[in-house]
Every structure is written in structure tokens, then in C-alpha cells.
Amino acid sequence: MINLEKEIPTGMPLFRLGFRPFFLGAALFAVVLVFVWMIVYIHGARLDFSGLTPTTWHAHEMIFGYAMAVIAGFLLTAIKNWTGRQTLRGPGLVVLFLLWLLARLVPLTGMNVPLAVWAMIDLLFMLLLVIAATMPVLQVKQYSQLGIISKLVLLMLSNAMFYLGAAGVIEQGERWGLYSGIYMVIALVLVMARRVIPFFIEKGVEGRVEIKNRRWVDVSSLVLLIGLWITDVFTNQEMIVSVMAAILTVLHMVRMAGWYTVRIWHKPLLWVLYLAYGFIVAGFALTAAETWYSLSPGLAVHAYTYGGVGVMTLGMMSRVILGHTGRNVFEPPRVLTWCFVLLLSGALVRVLFPLFSMGMYTYWIVLSQFFWIAAFALFIVVTAPMLLMARVDGRDG
């Protein structure tokens, strides 16, 4: 393992470890992305996103822009801990981050930059991220981590499929790429949640707690998620999709029950992750229900993305930032709790409220946009100084 005591901080703090630039970039982009989407949605602003419709741009950038930035920051930080090898830092990290940033800015310039140029920049970023994540793992022969790397590769291939669809090369490429991207992000979130949430609960609550993890749940839920992805994205077998999603709902409820203790409600950094996981389970339930009830597919999608990925990433970023800047993860700044409450409120408005009042669907969407922007704007105010400044304990990272 890395001996942190012997490491001497060098270079600009922002580029000492992957979580710093990518978490800051993700949070800023989360605000810009939804603000632009709000302008388009409310006022009907006619903006050109390198030939994409505003809806398609919004969907793509939420997955391959925002979520990818969080994934990049998390993996470049976690892999250093797992392998004991230094991941990208300094100039190499600057280059990777600038590629991500350029890919986000290209469709926003209004200069009608060719789609091929945007695609090359975006896919180059993802390819370099895959290489940067894979090298330390192979160097120490931690082949057990290749499952995570494989999901990262599939995420890159999903993005490539999207661009080929947008260019007219693959007829359904846009849809296949976007929905495959959602499933790959969900898969990454679930595997990381399985690793860290039980550990965080054991270490974070008062007294002894018995966490129950079941091997049969781990294996069956993974196999079924792969099946759901392939069946939902590439076939029209709605009944099979419904059955798979229903079983996944039950399996993940069993997993959540094994983790539960009433003491998590005293720790914001625990309940936010637990509730985010619950939104992913709600997404499976809504996917199962679509075959039987007249539900908008957007409800399940936003249960996965807004409530699941959005809330989970906000909670994970908060914990990583506090821990890796030398602060106390057990006593987070109180204002972070308000960030969690705002985003969870937006998720409820976006996913739950339309179930009872579909006639006000447009209003619920706009209100959820305000909640999202407020949550991330407040998050930036709290965490940006931590990300821009050196660790408070004088260590490197």
C-alpha cells in the first residue's frame, strides 16, 4: 500500500488526484447542463448542439458528460488506494480533464462544430481514461478489478455507438448507445455501492451492527442486470423485460434489508447513499410496471438517473472529498445535508409526483430542474474551496 506519511505534496492542489478536477467539473457542469436544458424546455430556445436535438443532447451529456466525470474522478482516486500505484496526476491529469471539458463545451459553442470532431474528442477522453484506469490494475495483477474496467470499456463502446447512430451509420445507434450507457452507469454504481455502503455503515454507525450480504443475491442480480440490459435495449420482448425487472426489484430489496439499521438516519452520508440505492430499485419496479400500466418510460429512466445516479454521485463525491482532503467523514458540514435534501426532493418531484398528477407533468419537470440546480450550486459553494486547496492534514492528494 502507499505510505501516505512519506508522500510530499507537490504541484497544484487541483491536479494532485483525480477526484479534485473531475468532481469540481462534474458539479459545475451539472448546473450548466440543467440550466441550459431548462432554458430550452421552458422558453423553447432554438439551440444547435452539433446537429443533435436538445433532448438527445441533454440525455447524452447527463450520461457521458456528468456521470462520466464522477466515474473518472472516483476511479482515478479509488484505484490508487486499491493498487498502491499512483494514478494520473499533474500534467497527465490536466490533459485528461481538458479533453473531458472540451468535449462538453464543443456542442455549447453555437459554432455548429461537426459531430465527428466532437465524437473524436469525447472518445479520446474515454479511451485515455480506460488506459489510465487499467495500467495500475495490470501492474499489480489485481485481476479482480477487471470487472469494473470492463464496464468502463462497455460505457465507451456505448458512447461510440451513440455517435455512429447520430451520424446515421447505425439506424438505432442513438437509442442503443444512450440506454446502454444508462445500464452501464447503473452497473458501475451498483457494484461500487455493494463494495462501500456495507463498509460505510459498519464503520459509521454507533455500536456494533450485523450486515448481511448474500452471495446468491450478488450473482443473480448481476446476471439478471446483464439480461435486462440486452433484452430491454436490443429486443422488443416487453414481458421478459418486465419479469426480469420485477425479480431485480425483489433481489435488491433483499440486499437493502440486509444492510438496514435504524442508526443510518443519524448519519447524512449514510442515508443519502441508502436512499439513492432505493431510487435505483424504484427504477426496476417502474420498468416492471410499464408493461402493465400506462406509465411514461421517463419515470423509470429518471428514477435510475436523477434519483439513483444523481443522488448517489452527490453522496459519494461528498464523502470522497471530505475523506481525501483530510476532513472528518463522520461529521460533515451541515450544509451538505441540505444539498442531499434538495436533490432528493427534486427526485421525488420528478419520479413520484407524476404518478399522482400527470396533468402537471411539465410543472414537475421544471420544479425538479430548480431543485437539481440549487442542490449542486450549494454543493459547489461548500466543496470548491476543499478541492482547490491542499489537504488540511498536510498530506499529498
XYZ file of C-alpha atoms in Angstrom:
397
model
C 0.000 0.000 0.000
C 1.018 3.645 -0.424
C 2.660 5.165 2.638
C 0.832 8.452 2.808
C 3.024 9.666 5.658
C 6.083 9.760 3.374
C 4.419 11.442 0.429
C 5.340 15.082 -0.057
C 2.639 17.282 -1.641
C 3.769 18.624 -4.991
C 2.154 20.605 -7.765
C -1.109 22.494 -7.954
C -3.607 21.029 -5.428
C -6.371 20.795 -8.044
C -4.374 18.257 -10.064
C -2.842 16.128 -7.317
C -5.510 13.417 -7.508
C -8.289 12.583 -9.958
C -11.272 13.389 -7.752
C -10.332 17.073 -7.496
C -10.751 18.366 -11.079
C -13.376 15.844 -12.132
C -15.669 16.316 -9.132
C -15.445 20.094 -9.450
C -16.037 19.852 -13.200
C -18.947 17.459 -12.718
C -20.659 19.741 -10.199
C -20.219 22.852 -12.346
C -21.401 21.034 -15.449
C -24.415 19.652 -13.565
C -25.571 23.233 -13.035
C -24.781 24.450 -16.565
C -26.292 21.400 -18.255
C -29.639 21.569 -16.475
C -29.775 25.376 -16.712
C -29.372 25.217 -20.498
C -31.895 22.377 -20.659
C -34.317 24.470 -18.585
C -33.999 27.416 -20.977
C -34.751 25.129 -23.893
C -37.594 23.349 -22.096
C -39.344 26.438 -20.707
C -38.677 29.032 -23.375
C -38.234 26.814 -26.408
C -34.840 28.333 -27.180
C -33.543 27.056 -30.501
C -30.004 25.964 -29.848
C -27.845 23.792 -32.060
C -25.903 21.040 -30.332
C -23.693 19.852 -33.203
C -26.767 18.570 -35.015
C -28.418 16.882 -32.024
C -31.883 17.719 -30.754
C -31.903 19.388 -27.309
C -33.481 16.290 -25.745
C -30.818 13.994 -27.185
C -28.019 16.357 -26.136
C -29.442 16.538 -22.602
C -29.643 12.746 -22.322
C -26.164 12.201 -23.764
C -24.464 14.772 -21.577
C -26.103 13.553 -18.382
C -24.671 10.084 -19.027
C -21.405 10.666 -20.863
C -20.717 14.155 -19.514
C -21.784 14.459 -15.886
C -21.788 10.801 -14.838
C -18.534 10.070 -16.687
C -16.772 12.898 -14.861
C -17.800 11.478 -11.489
C -16.778 7.972 -12.574
C -13.402 9.265 -13.783
C -12.721 11.135 -10.559
C -13.815 8.223 -8.397
C -11.842 5.530 -10.239
C -8.634 7.555 -10.532
C -8.805 8.037 -6.771
C -10.004 4.577 -5.727
C -7.597 2.660 -7.971
C -4.686 4.384 -6.256
C -5.964 3.034 -2.939
C -6.707 -0.438 -4.319
C -3.383 -0.957 -6.096
C -0.933 1.212 -4.184
C 0.165 2.693 -7.517
C -0.001 6.372 -8.369
C -2.739 7.194 -10.866
C -2.759 10.200 -13.168
C -1.692 13.473 -11.600
C -0.100 16.726 -12.698
C 0.203 17.293 -16.476
C -1.328 13.922 -17.385
C -4.398 14.644 -15.289
C -4.616 18.142 -16.772
C -4.692 16.712 -20.301
C -7.373 14.155 -19.442
C -9.544 16.741 -17.711
C -9.184 19.255 -20.553
C -10.294 16.613 -23.053
C -13.416 15.982 -20.966
C -14.047 19.718 -20.650
C -13.538 20.361 -24.366
C -15.990 17.585 -25.224
C -18.589 19.273 -23.003
C -18.008 22.739 -24.474
C -17.962 21.801 -28.171
C -21.754 21.401 -28.590
C -22.366 24.535 -26.496
C -20.300 26.892 -28.646
C -23.100 27.520 -31.136
C -20.495 27.226 -33.900
C -22.032 24.041 -35.319
C -18.829 22.067 -34.807
C -19.019 18.845 -36.863
C -20.292 15.856 -34.933
C -17.200 13.869 -35.945
C -14.911 16.363 -34.190
C -16.972 16.206 -31.004
C -17.019 12.409 -31.148
C -13.250 12.140 -31.588
C -12.538 14.390 -28.600
C -15.073 12.637 -26.376
C -13.986 9.115 -27.301
C -10.298 10.016 -26.944
C -11.029 11.153 -23.396
C -12.772 7.870 -22.616
C -10.024 5.771 -24.220
C -7.311 7.520 -22.213
C -9.386 7.081 -19.050
C -9.670 3.347 -19.718
C -5.891 3.135 -20.189
C -5.196 5.225 -17.080
C -7.512 3.033 -15.000
C -6.254 -0.262 -16.411
C -2.476 0.199 -16.170
C -2.160 0.241 -12.354
C -4.521 -2.736 -12.079
C -2.433 -4.811 -14.505
C 0.855 -3.713 -12.930
C -0.097 -5.248 -9.588
C -2.092 -8.099 -11.178
C -5.336 -7.213 -9.406
C -7.385 -9.038 -11.997
C -10.429 -8.957 -9.723
C -10.758 -5.264 -10.630
C -11.135 -6.020 -14.338
C -14.892 -6.370 -13.893
C -15.058 -2.650 -13.217
C -12.700 -1.905 -16.111
C -14.894 -3.986 -18.438
C -17.914 -1.846 -17.545
C -15.860 1.250 -18.312
C -14.962 -0.209 -21.720
C -18.631 -1.010 -22.411
C -19.510 2.546 -21.464
C -17.004 3.812 -24.027
C -18.420 1.473 -26.679
C -21.935 2.682 -25.839
C -20.802 6.246 -26.462
C -19.230 5.221 -29.769
C -22.494 3.526 -30.743
C -24.370 6.719 -29.917
C -22.147 8.816 -32.180
C -22.436 6.300 -35.012
C -26.198 6.495 -34.654
C -26.158 10.289 -34.611
C -24.044 10.220 -37.778
C -26.557 7.927 -39.490
C -24.227 4.930 -39.653
C -26.256 2.734 -37.254
C -30.011 3.166 -37.580
C -30.863 2.816 -33.887
C -27.419 3.740 -32.631
C -28.545 6.795 -30.681
C -31.103 4.867 -28.645
C -28.889 1.811 -28.219
C -25.971 3.967 -27.108
C -27.957 6.094 -24.663
C -29.800 3.233 -22.996
C -26.704 1.033 -22.915
C -24.920 3.969 -21.309
C -27.606 4.209 -18.626
C -27.348 0.495 -17.872
C -23.542 0.626 -17.703
C -23.620 3.584 -15.314
C -26.203 1.766 -13.174
C -23.981 -1.340 -13.207
C -20.964 0.674 -12.056
C -22.975 2.432 -9.354
C -24.395 -0.865 -8.082
C -21.041 -2.646 -7.942
C -19.408 0.258 -6.112
C -22.387 0.584 -3.766
C -22.125 -3.129 -2.982
C -18.486 -2.607 -2.044
C -18.704 0.548 0.014
C -22.172 1.009 1.547
C -21.984 -2.024 3.904
C -18.464 -0.971 4.919
C -19.515 2.635 5.499
C -22.483 1.528 7.610
C -20.338 -0.776 9.760
C -17.774 1.964 10.374
C -20.162 4.891 10.536
C -22.925 3.973 12.991
C -22.718 3.847 16.764
C -22.176 0.404 18.250
C -21.971 -2.971 16.569
C -24.125 -3.727 13.543
C -24.584 -7.012 11.686
C -24.512 -6.533 7.915
C -25.900 -9.372 5.829
C -24.555 -9.839 2.303
C -25.768 -12.841 0.348
C -23.641 -14.366 -2.399
C -26.685 -15.642 -4.278
C -28.073 -12.100 -4.432
C -24.758 -10.783 -5.777
C -24.538 -13.383 -8.546
C -28.192 -13.496 -9.587
C -28.603 -9.712 -9.607
C -25.545 -9.309 -11.851
C -26.712 -11.970 -14.317
C -30.220 -10.528 -14.429
C -28.954 -6.973 -14.934
C -26.942 -8.111 -17.950
C -30.034 -9.870 -19.264
C -32.219 -6.825 -18.648
C -29.778 -4.551 -20.476
C -29.607 -6.767 -23.565
C -33.335 -7.535 -23.650
C -34.535 -4.005 -22.939
C -32.169 -2.229 -25.320
C -31.860 -4.623 -28.249
C -35.194 -6.513 -28.370
C -38.927 -5.868 -28.128
C -39.602 -8.548 -25.507
C -41.548 -6.335 -23.106
C -42.873 -9.204 -20.999
C -39.390 -10.631 -20.418
C -38.135 -7.154 -19.530
C -40.973 -6.787 -17.033
C -40.267 -10.128 -15.354
C -36.515 -9.500 -15.136
C -37.038 -6.024 -13.704
C -39.529 -7.360 -11.148
C -37.079 -10.020 -9.958
C -34.300 -7.424 -9.760
C -36.580 -5.265 -7.629
C -37.016 -8.098 -5.135
C -33.324 -9.049 -5.134
C -32.162 -5.523 -4.406
C -34.811 -5.084 -1.725
C -33.377 -8.193 -0.063
C -29.900 -6.670 -0.290
C -31.084 -3.361 1.176
C -32.837 -5.181 4.019
C -29.552 -6.904 4.870
C -27.834 -3.536 5.154
C -30.508 -1.739 7.098
C -30.169 -0.394 10.595
C -32.205 2.438 12.041
C -28.951 4.110 13.042
C -28.183 5.195 9.465
C -30.736 8.001 9.841
C -28.370 9.767 12.235
C -25.655 9.956 9.556
C -26.401 12.030 6.407
C -23.538 10.439 4.463
C -25.133 7.046 5.069
C -28.821 7.714 4.495
C -28.156 9.645 1.300
C -26.426 6.604 -0.243
C -29.098 4.243 1.059
C -31.945 6.339 -0.367
C -30.121 6.728 -3.687
C -29.872 2.946 -3.885
C -33.597 2.833 -3.177
C -34.271 5.014 -6.209
C -32.455 2.531 -8.443
C -34.660 -0.210 -7.005
C -37.673 2.016 -7.713
C -36.410 2.276 -11.292
C -36.501 -1.501 -11.623
C -40.032 -1.528 -10.179
C -41.224 1.142 -12.619
C -39.610 -0.716 -15.531
C -41.505 -3.840 -14.472
C -44.771 -1.894 -14.214
C -44.559 -0.258 -17.659
C -45.894 -3.392 -19.362
C -48.995 -3.464 -17.174
C -49.773 0.205 -16.620
C -49.755 3.301 -18.816
C -46.615 4.794 -17.327
C -44.273 7.206 -19.047
C -40.916 5.464 -19.687
C -39.330 8.685 -18.484
C -40.326 7.888 -14.910
C -38.177 4.756 -14.723
C -35.335 6.480 -16.570
C -35.311 9.374 -14.103
C -35.645 7.053 -11.115
C -32.399 5.468 -12.329
C -30.672 8.690 -13.339
C -31.938 11.606 -11.247
C -32.769 9.715 -8.067
C -30.279 6.865 -8.352
C -27.175 8.103 -10.146
C -27.666 11.790 -9.292
C -28.185 11.338 -5.561
C -25.632 8.511 -5.261
C -22.913 10.520 -7.001
C -23.615 13.591 -4.873
C -23.309 11.495 -1.730
C -20.182 9.673 -2.904
C -18.487 12.881 -4.046
C -19.194 14.420 -0.649
C -17.634 11.504 1.210
C -14.593 11.238 -1.065
C -13.949 14.984 -0.920
C -14.126 15.059 2.875
C -12.008 11.938 3.324
C -9.347 12.757 0.750
C -8.890 16.359 1.872
C -8.217 15.243 5.451
C -11.618 16.100 6.908
C -13.945 14.118 9.173
C -16.389 11.997 7.147
C -18.383 11.243 10.286
C -19.142 14.921 10.934
C -19.775 16.520 7.523
C -20.664 20.213 7.172
C -24.353 20.601 7.957
C -24.968 22.426 4.698
C -24.197 19.210 2.792
C -27.308 17.721 4.362
C -29.326 20.474 2.695
C -27.725 19.567 -0.641
C -28.933 15.996 -0.155
C -32.427 17.114 0.888
C -32.743 19.408 -2.130
C -31.685 16.728 -4.603
C -33.839 14.039 -3.014
C -36.793 16.439 -3.113
C -36.179 17.004 -6.806
C -36.026 13.261 -7.417
C -39.360 12.750 -5.665
C -40.921 15.555 -7.696
C -39.544 14.160 -10.965
C -40.397 10.491 -10.353
C -43.178 10.219 -7.768
C -45.390 13.272 -8.278
C -46.283 12.479 -11.925
C -47.702 9.136 -10.789
C -50.456 11.022 -8.974
C -50.806 14.136 -11.131
C -49.740 13.519 -14.722
C -51.644 16.613 -15.819
C -48.984 18.765 -14.153
C -46.089 16.815 -15.668
C -44.467 19.905 -17.178
C -44.550 21.722 -13.844
C -42.997 18.769 -12.044
C -40.150 18.677 -14.578
C -39.420 22.391 -14.178
C -39.598 22.198 -10.377
C -37.218 19.229 -10.353
C -34.806 21.240 -12.517
C -34.784 24.020 -9.922
C -34.097 21.517 -7.141
C -31.204 19.993 -9.126
C -29.579 23.360 -9.827
C -29.998 24.518 -6.219
C -28.506 21.309 -4.814
C -25.401 21.381 -6.994
C -24.901 25.148 -6.709
C -24.874 24.820 -2.922
C -22.584 21.792 -3.199
C -20.109 23.851 -5.241
C -20.097 26.658 -2.675
C -19.251 24.160 0.077
C -16.767 21.878 -1.681
C -14.945 24.060 -4.234
C -12.572 25.517 -1.605
C -11.787 21.984 -0.407
C -10.998 20.852 -3.953
C -8.888 23.884 -4.817
C -6.807 23.887 -1.631
C -4.302 21.396 -0.217
C -5.319 18.754 2.319
C -5.835 20.181 5.794
C -3.595 17.469 7.298
C -0.639 18.340 5.068
C -0.617 15.014 3.230
C -0.433 14.568 -0.513
C -3.534 14.007 -2.629
